[in-house]
Coordinates of C-alpha atoms in Angstrom, one line a residue:
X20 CA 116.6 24.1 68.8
X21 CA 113.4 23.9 71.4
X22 CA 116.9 25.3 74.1
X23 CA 117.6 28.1 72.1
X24 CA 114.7 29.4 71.4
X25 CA 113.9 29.2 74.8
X26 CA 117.0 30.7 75.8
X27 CA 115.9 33.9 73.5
X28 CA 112.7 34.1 75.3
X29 CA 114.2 34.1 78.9
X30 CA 116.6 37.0 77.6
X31 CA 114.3 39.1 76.1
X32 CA 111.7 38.6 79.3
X33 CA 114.6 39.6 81.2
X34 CA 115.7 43.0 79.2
X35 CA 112.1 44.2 79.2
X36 CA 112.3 43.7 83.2
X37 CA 115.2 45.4 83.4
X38 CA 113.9 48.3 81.2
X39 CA 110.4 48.1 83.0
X40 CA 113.1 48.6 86.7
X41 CA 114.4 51.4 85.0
X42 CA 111.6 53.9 83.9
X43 CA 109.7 53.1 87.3
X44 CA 113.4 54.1 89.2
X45 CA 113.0 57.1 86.8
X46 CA 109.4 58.2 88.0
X47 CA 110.4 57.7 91.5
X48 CA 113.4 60.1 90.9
X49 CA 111.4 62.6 89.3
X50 CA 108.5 62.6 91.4
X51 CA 110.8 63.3 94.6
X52 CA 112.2 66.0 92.3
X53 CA 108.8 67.9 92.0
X54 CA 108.2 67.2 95.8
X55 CA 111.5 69.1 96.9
X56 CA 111.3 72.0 94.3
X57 CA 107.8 72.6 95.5
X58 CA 108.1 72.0 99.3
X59 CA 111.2 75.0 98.2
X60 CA 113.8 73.6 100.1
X61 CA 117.3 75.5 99.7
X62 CA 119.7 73.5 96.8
X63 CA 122.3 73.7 98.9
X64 CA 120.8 72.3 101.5
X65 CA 120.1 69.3 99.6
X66 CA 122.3 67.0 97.5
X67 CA 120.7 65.1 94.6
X68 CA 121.4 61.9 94.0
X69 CA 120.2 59.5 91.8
X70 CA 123.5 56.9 91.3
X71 CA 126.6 56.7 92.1
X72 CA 128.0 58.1 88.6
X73 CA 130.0 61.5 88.4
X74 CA 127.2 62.8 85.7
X75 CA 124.3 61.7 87.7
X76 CA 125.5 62.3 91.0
X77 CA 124.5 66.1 89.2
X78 CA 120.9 65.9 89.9
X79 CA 120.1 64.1 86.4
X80 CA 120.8 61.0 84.3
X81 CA 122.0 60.5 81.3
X82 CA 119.1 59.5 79.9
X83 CA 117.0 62.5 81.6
X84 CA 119.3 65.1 80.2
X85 CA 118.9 63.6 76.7
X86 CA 115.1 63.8 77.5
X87 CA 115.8 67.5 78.9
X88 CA 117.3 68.5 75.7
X89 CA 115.2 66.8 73.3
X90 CA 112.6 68.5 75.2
X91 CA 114.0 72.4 75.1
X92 CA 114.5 71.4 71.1
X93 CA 110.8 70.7 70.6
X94 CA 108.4 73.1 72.4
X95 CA 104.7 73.2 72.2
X96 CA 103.8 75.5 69.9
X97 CA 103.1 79.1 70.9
X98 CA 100.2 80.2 70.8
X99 CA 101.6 84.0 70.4
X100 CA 103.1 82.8 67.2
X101 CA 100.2 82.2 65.6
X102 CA 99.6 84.7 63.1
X103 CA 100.8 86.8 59.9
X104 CA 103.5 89.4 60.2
X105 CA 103.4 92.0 57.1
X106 CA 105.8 94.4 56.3
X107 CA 105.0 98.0 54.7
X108 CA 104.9 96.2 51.1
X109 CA 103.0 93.5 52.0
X110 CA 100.4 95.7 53.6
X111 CA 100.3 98.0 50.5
X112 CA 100.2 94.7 48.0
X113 CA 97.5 93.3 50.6
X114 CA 95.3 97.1 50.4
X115 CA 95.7 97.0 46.6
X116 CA 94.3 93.3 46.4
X117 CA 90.9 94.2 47.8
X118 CA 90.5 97.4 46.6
X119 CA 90.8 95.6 43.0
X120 CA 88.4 93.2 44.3
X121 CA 86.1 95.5 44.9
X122 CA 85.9 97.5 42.0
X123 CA 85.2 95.0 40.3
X124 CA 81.6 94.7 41.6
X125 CA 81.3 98.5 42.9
X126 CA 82.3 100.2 39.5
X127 CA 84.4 103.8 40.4
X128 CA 87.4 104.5 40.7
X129 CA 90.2 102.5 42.9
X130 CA 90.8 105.9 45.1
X131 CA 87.1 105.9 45.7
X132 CA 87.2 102.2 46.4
X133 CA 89.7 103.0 49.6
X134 CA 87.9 105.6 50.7
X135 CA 84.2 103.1 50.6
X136 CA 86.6 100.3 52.0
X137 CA 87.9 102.5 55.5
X138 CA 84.3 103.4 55.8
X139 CA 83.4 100.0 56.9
X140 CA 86.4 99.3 58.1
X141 CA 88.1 97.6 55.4
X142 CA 85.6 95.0 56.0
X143 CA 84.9 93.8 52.1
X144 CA 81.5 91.5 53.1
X145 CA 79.7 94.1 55.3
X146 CA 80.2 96.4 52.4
X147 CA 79.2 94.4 49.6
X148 CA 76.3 93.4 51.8
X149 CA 75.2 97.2 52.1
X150 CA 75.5 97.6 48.2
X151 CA 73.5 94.9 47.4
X152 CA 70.9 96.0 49.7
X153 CA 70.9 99.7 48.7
X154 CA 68.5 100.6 46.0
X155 CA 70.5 103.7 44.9
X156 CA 73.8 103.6 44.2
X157 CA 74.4 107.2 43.9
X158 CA 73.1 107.6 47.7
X159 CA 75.0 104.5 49.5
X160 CA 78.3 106.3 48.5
X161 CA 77.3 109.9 49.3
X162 CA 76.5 108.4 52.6
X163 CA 80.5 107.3 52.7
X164 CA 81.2 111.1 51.4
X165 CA 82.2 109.6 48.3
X166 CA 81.6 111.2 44.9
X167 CA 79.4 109.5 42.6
X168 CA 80.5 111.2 39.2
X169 CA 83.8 113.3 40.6
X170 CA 85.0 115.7 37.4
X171 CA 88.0 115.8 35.6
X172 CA 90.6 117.6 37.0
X173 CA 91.9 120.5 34.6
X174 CA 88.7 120.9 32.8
X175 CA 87.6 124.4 34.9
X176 CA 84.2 125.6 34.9
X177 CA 83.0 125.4 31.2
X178 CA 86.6 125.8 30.0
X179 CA 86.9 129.3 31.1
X180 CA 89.3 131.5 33.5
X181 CA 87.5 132.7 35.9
X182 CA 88.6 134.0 39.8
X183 CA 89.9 131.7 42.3
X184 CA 87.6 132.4 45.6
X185 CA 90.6 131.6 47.6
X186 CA 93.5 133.5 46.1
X187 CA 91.6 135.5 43.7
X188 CA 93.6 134.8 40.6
X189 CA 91.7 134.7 37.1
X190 CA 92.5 131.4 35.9
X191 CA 91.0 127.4 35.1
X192 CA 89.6 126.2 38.3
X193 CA 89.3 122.8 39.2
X194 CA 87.0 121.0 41.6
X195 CA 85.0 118.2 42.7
X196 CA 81.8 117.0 41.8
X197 CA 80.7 119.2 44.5
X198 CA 81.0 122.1 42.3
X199 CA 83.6 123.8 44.2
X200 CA 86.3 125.0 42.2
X201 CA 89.8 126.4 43.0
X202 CA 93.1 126.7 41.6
X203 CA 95.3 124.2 41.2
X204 CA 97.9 125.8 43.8
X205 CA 95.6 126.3 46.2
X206 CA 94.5 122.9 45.8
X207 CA 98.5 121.8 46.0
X208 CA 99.1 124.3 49.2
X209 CA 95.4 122.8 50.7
X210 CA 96.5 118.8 50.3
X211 CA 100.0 118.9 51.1
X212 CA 99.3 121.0 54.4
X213 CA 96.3 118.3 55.3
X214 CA 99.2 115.5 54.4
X215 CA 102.3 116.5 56.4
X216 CA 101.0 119.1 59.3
X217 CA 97.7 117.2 60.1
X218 CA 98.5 113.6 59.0
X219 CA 95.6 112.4 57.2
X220 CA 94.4 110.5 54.1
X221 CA 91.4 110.9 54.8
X222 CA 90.5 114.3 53.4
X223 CA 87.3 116.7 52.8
X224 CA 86.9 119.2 50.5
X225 CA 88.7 122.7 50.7
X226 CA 85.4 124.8 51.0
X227 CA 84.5 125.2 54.5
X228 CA 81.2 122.6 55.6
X229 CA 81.6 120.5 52.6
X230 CA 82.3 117.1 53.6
X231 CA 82.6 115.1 50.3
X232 CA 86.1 112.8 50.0
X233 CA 88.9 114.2 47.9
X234 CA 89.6 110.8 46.3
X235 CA 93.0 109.4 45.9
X236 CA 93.7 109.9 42.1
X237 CA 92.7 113.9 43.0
X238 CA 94.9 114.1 45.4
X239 CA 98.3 112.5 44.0
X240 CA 97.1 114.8 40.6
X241 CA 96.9 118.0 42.4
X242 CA 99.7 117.5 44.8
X243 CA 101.9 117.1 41.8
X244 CA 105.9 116.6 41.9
X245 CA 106.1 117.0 45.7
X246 CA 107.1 113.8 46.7
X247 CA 107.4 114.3 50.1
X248 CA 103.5 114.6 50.1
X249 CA 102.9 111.6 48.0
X250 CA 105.6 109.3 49.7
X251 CA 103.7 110.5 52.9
X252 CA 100.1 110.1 51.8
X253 CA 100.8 106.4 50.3
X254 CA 102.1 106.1 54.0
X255 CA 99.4 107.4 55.7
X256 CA 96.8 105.4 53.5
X257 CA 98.5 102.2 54.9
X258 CA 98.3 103.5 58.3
X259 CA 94.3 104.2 57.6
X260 CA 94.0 100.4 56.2
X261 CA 96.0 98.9 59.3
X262 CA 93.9 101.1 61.8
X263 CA 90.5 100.6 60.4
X264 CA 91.1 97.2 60.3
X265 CA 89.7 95.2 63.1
X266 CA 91.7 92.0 62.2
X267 CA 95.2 93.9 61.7
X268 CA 97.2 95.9 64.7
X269 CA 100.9 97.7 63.9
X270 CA 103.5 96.6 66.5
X271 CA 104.1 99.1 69.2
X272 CA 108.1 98.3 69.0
X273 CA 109.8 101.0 68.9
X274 CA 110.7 101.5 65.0
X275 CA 109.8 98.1 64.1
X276 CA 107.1 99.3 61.4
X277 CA 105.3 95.6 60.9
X278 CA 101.9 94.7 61.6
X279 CA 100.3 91.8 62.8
X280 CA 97.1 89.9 61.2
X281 CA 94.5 87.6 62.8
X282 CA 92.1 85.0 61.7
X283 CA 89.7 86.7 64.3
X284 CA 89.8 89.6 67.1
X285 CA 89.9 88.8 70.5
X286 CA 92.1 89.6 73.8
X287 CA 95.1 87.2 73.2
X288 CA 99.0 87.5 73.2
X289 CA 100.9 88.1 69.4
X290 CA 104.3 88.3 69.2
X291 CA 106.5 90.5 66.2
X292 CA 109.4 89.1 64.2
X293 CA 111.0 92.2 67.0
X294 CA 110.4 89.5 69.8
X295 CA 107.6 92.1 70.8
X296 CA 104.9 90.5 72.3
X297 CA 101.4 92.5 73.0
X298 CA 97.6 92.5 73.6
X299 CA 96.2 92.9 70.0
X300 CA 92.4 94.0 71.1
X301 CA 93.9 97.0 73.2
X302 CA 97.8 97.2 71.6
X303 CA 99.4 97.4 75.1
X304 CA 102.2 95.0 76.1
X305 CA 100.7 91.6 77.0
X306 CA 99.3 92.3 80.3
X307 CA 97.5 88.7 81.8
X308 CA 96.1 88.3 84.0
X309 CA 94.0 91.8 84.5
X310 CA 91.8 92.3 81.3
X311 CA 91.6 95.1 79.1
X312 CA 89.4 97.1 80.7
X313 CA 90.3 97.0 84.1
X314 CA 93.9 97.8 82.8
X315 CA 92.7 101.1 81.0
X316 CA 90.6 102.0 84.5
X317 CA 94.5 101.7 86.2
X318 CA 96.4 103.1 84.1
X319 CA 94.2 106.1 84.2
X320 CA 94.2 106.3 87.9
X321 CA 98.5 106.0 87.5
X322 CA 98.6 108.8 85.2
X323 CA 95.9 111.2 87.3
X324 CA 96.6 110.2 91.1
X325 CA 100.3 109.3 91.3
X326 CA 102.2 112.2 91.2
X327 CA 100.1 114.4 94.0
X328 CA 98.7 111.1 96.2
X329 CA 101.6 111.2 98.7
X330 CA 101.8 115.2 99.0
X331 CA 98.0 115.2 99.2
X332 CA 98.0 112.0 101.9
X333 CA 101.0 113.8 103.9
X334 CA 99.6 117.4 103.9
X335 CA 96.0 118.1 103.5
X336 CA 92.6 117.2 104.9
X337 CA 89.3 117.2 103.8
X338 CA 86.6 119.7 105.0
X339 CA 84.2 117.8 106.9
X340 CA 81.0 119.1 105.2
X341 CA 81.7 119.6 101.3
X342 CA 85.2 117.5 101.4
X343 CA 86.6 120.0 99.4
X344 CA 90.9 119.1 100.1
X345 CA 92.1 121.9 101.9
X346 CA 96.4 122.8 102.7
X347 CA 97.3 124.3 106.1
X348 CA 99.4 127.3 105.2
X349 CA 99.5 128.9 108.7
X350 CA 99.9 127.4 112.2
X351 CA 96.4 128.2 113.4
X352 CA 94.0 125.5 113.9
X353 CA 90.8 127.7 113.3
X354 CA 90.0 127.0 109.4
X355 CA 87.6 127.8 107.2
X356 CA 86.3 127.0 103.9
X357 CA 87.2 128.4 101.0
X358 CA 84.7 126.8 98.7
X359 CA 82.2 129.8 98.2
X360 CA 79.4 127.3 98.5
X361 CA 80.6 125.9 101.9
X362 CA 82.5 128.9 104.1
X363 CA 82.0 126.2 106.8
X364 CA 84.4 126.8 109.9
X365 CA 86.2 124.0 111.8
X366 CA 88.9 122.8 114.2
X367 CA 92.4 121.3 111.9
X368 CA 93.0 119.0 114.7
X369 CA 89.8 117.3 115.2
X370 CA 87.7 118.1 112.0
X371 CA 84.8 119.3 114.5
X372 CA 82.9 122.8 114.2
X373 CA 84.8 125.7 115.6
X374 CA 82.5 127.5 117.3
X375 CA 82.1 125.1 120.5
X376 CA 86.4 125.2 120.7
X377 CA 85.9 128.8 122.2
X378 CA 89.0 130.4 122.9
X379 CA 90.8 127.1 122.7
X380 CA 92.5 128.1 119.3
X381 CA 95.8 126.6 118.9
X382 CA 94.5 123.4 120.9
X383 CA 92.4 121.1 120.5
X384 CA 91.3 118.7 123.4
X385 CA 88.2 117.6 122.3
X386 CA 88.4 114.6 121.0
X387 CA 85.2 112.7 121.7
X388 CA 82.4 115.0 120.5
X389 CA 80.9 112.6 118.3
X390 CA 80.1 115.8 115.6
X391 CA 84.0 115.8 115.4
X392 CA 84.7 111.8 115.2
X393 CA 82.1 111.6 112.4
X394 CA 84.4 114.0 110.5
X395 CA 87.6 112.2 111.5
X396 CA 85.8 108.6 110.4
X397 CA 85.0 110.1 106.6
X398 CA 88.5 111.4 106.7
X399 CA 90.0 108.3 107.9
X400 CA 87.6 106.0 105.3
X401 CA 89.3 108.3 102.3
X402 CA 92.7 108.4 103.8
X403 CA 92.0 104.6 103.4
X404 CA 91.6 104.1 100.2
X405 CA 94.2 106.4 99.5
X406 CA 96.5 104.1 101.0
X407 CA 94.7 100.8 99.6
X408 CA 95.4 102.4 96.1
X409 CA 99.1 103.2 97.4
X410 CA 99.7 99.6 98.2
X411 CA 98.7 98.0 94.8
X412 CA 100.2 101.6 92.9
X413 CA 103.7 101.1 95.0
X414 CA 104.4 97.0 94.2
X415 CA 103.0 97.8 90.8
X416 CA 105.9 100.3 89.8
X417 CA 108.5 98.5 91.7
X418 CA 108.1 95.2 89.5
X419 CA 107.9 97.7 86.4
X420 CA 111.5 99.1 87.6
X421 CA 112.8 95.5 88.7
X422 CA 111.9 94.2 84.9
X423 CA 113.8 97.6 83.1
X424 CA 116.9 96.4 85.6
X425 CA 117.1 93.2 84.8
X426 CA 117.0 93.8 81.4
X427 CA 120.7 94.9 82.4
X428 CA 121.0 90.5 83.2
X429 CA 120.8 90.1 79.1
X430 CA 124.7 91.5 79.7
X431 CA 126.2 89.6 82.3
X432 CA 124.4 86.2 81.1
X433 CA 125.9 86.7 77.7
X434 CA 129.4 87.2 79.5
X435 CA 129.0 84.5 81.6
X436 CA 127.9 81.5 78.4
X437 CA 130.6 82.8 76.2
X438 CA 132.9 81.5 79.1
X439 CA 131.0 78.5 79.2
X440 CA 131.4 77.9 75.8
X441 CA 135.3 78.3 76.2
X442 CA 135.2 75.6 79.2
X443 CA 133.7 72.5 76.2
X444 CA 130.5 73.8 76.2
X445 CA 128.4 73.9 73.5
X446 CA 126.2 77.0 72.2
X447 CA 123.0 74.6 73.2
X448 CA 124.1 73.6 76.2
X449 CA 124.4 77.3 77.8
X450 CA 120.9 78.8 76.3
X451 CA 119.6 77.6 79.9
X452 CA 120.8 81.0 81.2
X453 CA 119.4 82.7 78.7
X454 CA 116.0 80.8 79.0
X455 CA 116.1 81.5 82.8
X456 CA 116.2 85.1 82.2
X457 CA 113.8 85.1 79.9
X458 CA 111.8 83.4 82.2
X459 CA 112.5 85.5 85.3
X460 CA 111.0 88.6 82.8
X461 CA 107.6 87.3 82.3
X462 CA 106.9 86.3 85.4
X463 CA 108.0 89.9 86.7
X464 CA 105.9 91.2 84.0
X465 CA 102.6 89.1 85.4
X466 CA 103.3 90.1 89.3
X467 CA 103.6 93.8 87.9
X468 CA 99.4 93.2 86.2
X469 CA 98.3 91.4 89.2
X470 CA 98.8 94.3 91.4
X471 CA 96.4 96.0 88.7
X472 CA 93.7 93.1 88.8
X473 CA 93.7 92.8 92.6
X474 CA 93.3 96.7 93.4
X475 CA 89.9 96.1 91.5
X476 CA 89.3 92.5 92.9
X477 CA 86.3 92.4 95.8
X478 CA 87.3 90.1 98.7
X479 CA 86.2 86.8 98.3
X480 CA 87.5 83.2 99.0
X481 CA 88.5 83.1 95.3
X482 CA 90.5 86.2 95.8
X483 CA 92.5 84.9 98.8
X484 CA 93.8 82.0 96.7
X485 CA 94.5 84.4 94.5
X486 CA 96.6 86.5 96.9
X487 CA 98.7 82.9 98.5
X488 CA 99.7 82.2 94.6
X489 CA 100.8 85.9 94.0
X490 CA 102.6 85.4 97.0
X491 CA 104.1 82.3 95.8
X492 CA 105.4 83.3 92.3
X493 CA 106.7 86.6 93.9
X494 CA 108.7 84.7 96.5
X495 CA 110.4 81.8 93.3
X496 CA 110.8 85.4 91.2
X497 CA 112.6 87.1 94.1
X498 CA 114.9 84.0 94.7
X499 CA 115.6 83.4 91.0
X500 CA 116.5 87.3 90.5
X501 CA 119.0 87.0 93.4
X502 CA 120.2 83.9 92.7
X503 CA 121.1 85.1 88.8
X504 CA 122.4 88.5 90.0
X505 CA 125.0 86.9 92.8
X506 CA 125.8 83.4 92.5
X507 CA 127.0 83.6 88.2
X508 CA 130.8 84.0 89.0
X509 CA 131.2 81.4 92.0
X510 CA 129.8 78.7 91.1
X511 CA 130.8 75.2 89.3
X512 CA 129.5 75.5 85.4
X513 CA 127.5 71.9 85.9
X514 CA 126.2 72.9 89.4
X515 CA 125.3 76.3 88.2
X516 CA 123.1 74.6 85.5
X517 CA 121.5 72.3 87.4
X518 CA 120.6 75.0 90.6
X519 CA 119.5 77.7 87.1
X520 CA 117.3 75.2 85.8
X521 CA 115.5 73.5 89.2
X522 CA 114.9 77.3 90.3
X523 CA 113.4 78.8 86.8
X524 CA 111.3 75.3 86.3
X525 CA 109.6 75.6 90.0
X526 CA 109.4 80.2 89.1
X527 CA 107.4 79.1 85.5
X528 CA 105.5 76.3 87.1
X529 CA 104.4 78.8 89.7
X530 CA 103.5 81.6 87.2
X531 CA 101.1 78.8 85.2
X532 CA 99.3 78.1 88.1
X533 CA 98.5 81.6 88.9
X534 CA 97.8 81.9 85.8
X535 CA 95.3 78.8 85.0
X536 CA 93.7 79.8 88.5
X537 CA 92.9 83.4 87.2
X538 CA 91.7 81.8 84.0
X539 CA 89.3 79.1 85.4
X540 CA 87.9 82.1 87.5
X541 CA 87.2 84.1 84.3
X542 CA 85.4 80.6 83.2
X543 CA 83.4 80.1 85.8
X544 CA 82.4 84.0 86.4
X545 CA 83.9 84.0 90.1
X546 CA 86.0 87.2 89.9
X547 CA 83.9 90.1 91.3
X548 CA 85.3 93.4 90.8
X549 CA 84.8 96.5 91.9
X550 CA 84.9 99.8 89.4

């Protein structure tokens, strides 16, 4: 018995040596992985090898492709994913809610309610906190434009016909506790034009400088059986309780129609059930690592200096005294001002004052007055920053066309794992091209913002480690993009996986560290900008 016993303890002291040989062979394997994917030696240049199997002599082990696959199965949660996505019913069940909250505490009516609510932006504690402190009812809602006894509508003025001051018809006027009446059909024409032409919920009185609130029960009464106007104000009211709404931001997918909700508001990635993902403080696509505000200053300076900075750069100067930009329409070299406040007169060549070129009018040999090379050093500072902002502008848009054409990749990947899937493959086992794709789009998406955030960034040691990790990712994105637009059709279905997954792990490894280094510098306050 004492030999058997010992004989099990000699085995099992044995297996977990074995096992122990094992996972350090494994961490040997992978670390020399890491250390060739991020020294970036060429695949083919390299054979991996790990033992002498047919499987492993792939790159990977049994055991690490279970791992692999078990690990694609169960991703860390996504951060983007965290939140509520409401439809158009859900958002008007969720509008109804607190307005019946509220008028339970603030007693008028429910259409009154809405309008109280999008005054303080839907925001139910600051406005119960501003009713509890007011010590007159009647004035905290006139001071939302909300009426504090609004009239029946139908009953007229005492009962009686009298004239409409709009379409001067003698009949029962109706109005608002205002005390301005009108007909009912100019009240119908007044609401549905304020409805479908000017798109609003949000409406005042018809007579001119009264601003008081036509609530909602007024308007669905006098607009009647037109249900294009009530189907669109019920639409637009939604629209007012999404947009007033600090914690709630509609998707800006085309025609997706949801909105997204958040515990609190702050710059930070959401995603739709559309796969949309975007900036829910400023509704742009998701646009890390430049912040909102710098991305608003850029996209400004896109929209007004793009389309004339080259003609301007190629075919204009400045005048040297006001800086006014000034075209040479004629072949003489004598200019002058047109600016009325200016008239100065100079030389096109060298940007001096004409009068000491004498008769030297169509050329220009004096190049060394230091009058003139003042001029010429302004001109050359703006021509400068011209072509500073030209840089940044020109890498900017040619990521932003690179990641519309390689949405045309969705295609040719989806060709190319259906033919995987007819050589044994199974549906999970080909999603790696889809992932790398996927991949190979964000990261042309964040080169395409850092152009953005380093046209603003001051020149600092910060910002040059900055510049050798842009440089980086770039360099994995461009080799990944090739490598996915040439190399699908020729190569071996287990080699391709293996050279697909290596090049999109080292491209997202890449992008994180940019990213985290951009991040810390936002942390520590080290990113200096300049406006």
């Amino acid at each position: 018995r004492f030999t058997a016993v010992l004989s099990i303890i000699w085995f099992r002291i044995g297996f977990f040596g074995i096992q122990i040989l094992k996972e350090r062979h494994r961490f040997i394997v992978l670390q020399e992985e890491v250390i060739f994917n991020m020294a970036g030696y060429n695949d083919d240049d390299y054979n991996y090898s790990v033992s002498g199997s047919d499987n492993e002599s792939q790159g990977m082990s049994d055991d690490d492709g279970i791992a692999m696959e078990q690990e694609d199965d169960n991703p860390p949660k996504d951060p983007a994913t965290d939140c509520i996505i409401l439809n158009q019913d859900t958002l008007q069940k969720d509008m109804n809610d607190l307005i019946k909250e509220v008028s339970q505490i603030v007693q008028i009516s429910n259409g009154a309610i809405r309008i109280l609510l999008n005054h303080f932006k839907w925001n139910k504690e600051s406005l119960l906190e501003r009713f509890y402190e007011c010590a007159n009812v009647d004035e905290f809602l006139r001071s939302a434009r909300v009426a504090a006894d609004p009239l029946k509508m139908g009953d007229g003025v005492d009962g009686k016909e009298k004239e409409c001051s709009i379409c001067c018809s003698v009949v029962l006027l109706t109005g608002l506790s205002c005390r301005h009446y009108a007909c009912r059909p100019c009240w119908e024409k007044y609401l549905t034009t304020k409805v479908l032409v000017d798109n609003t919920s949000i409406i005042e009185c018809l007579y001119p400088g009264c601003k008081l609130l036509v609530d909602d029960e007024h308007v669905m009464s006098l607009m009647g059986t037109n249900e294009a106007a009530r189907s669109a104000f019920t639409r637009l009211s939604v629209n007012g309780f999404v947009e007033s709404n600090r914690l709630l931001r509609w998707c800006p997918a085309a025609d997706c129609g949801k909105a997204i909700k958040v515990s609190h508001c702050e710059a930070r990635v959401v995603e739709c059930s559309c796969k949309c993902r975007f900036c829910f403080e400023c509704g742009h696509e998701w646009h890390e690592p430049v912040n909102c505000r710098l991305l608003k200053l850029w996209l400004k300076k896109c929209n007004d200096d793009s389309e004339t900075s080259n003609w301007i750069n190629a075919n204009t100067k400045e005048c040297p005294k006001c800086h006014v930009t000034i075209e040479k329409d004629g072949g003489c070299n004598h200019m002058t001002c047109k600016n009325t406040a200016c008239r100065s007169e100079f030389c096109w060549m060298c940007l001096g004052p004409w009068e000491p070129h004498g008769s030297s009018w169509y050329s220009c040999n004096r190049f060394d007055d230091s009058q003139a090379k003042q001029a010429r050093d302004a001109q050359e500072h703006s021509r400068a920053a011209l072509q500073r902002y030209l840089h940044y502008y020109n890498r900017f848009m040619n990521h932003q066309q690179s990641l519309r054409l390689e949405n045309k990749l969705y295609t040719s990947v989806k060709v190319k794992m259906d033919l995987m899937q007819k050589n044994s493959m199974s549906w999970i086992e080909v999603q790696f091209l889809r992932k790398a794709v996927d991949i190979l789009s964000e990261c042309r998406r964040t080169l395409m913002y850092t152009y953005a955030f380093a046209y603003y960034l001051k020149r600092t040691n910060e910002s040059e480690i900055f510049e050798d990790n842009q440089k980086d990712l770039e360099l994995a994105t461009e080799q990944l993009s090739e490598f996915l637009e040439r190399d699908l059709e020729t190569e071996n279905l287990v080699t391709l996986k293996q050279k697909v997954q290596d090049k999109y792990r080292y491209v997202e490894q890449r992008r994180s560290v940019l990213l985290k280094h951009c991040a810390e510098g936002v942390e520590r306050d080290s990113w200096h900008f300049n406006q």
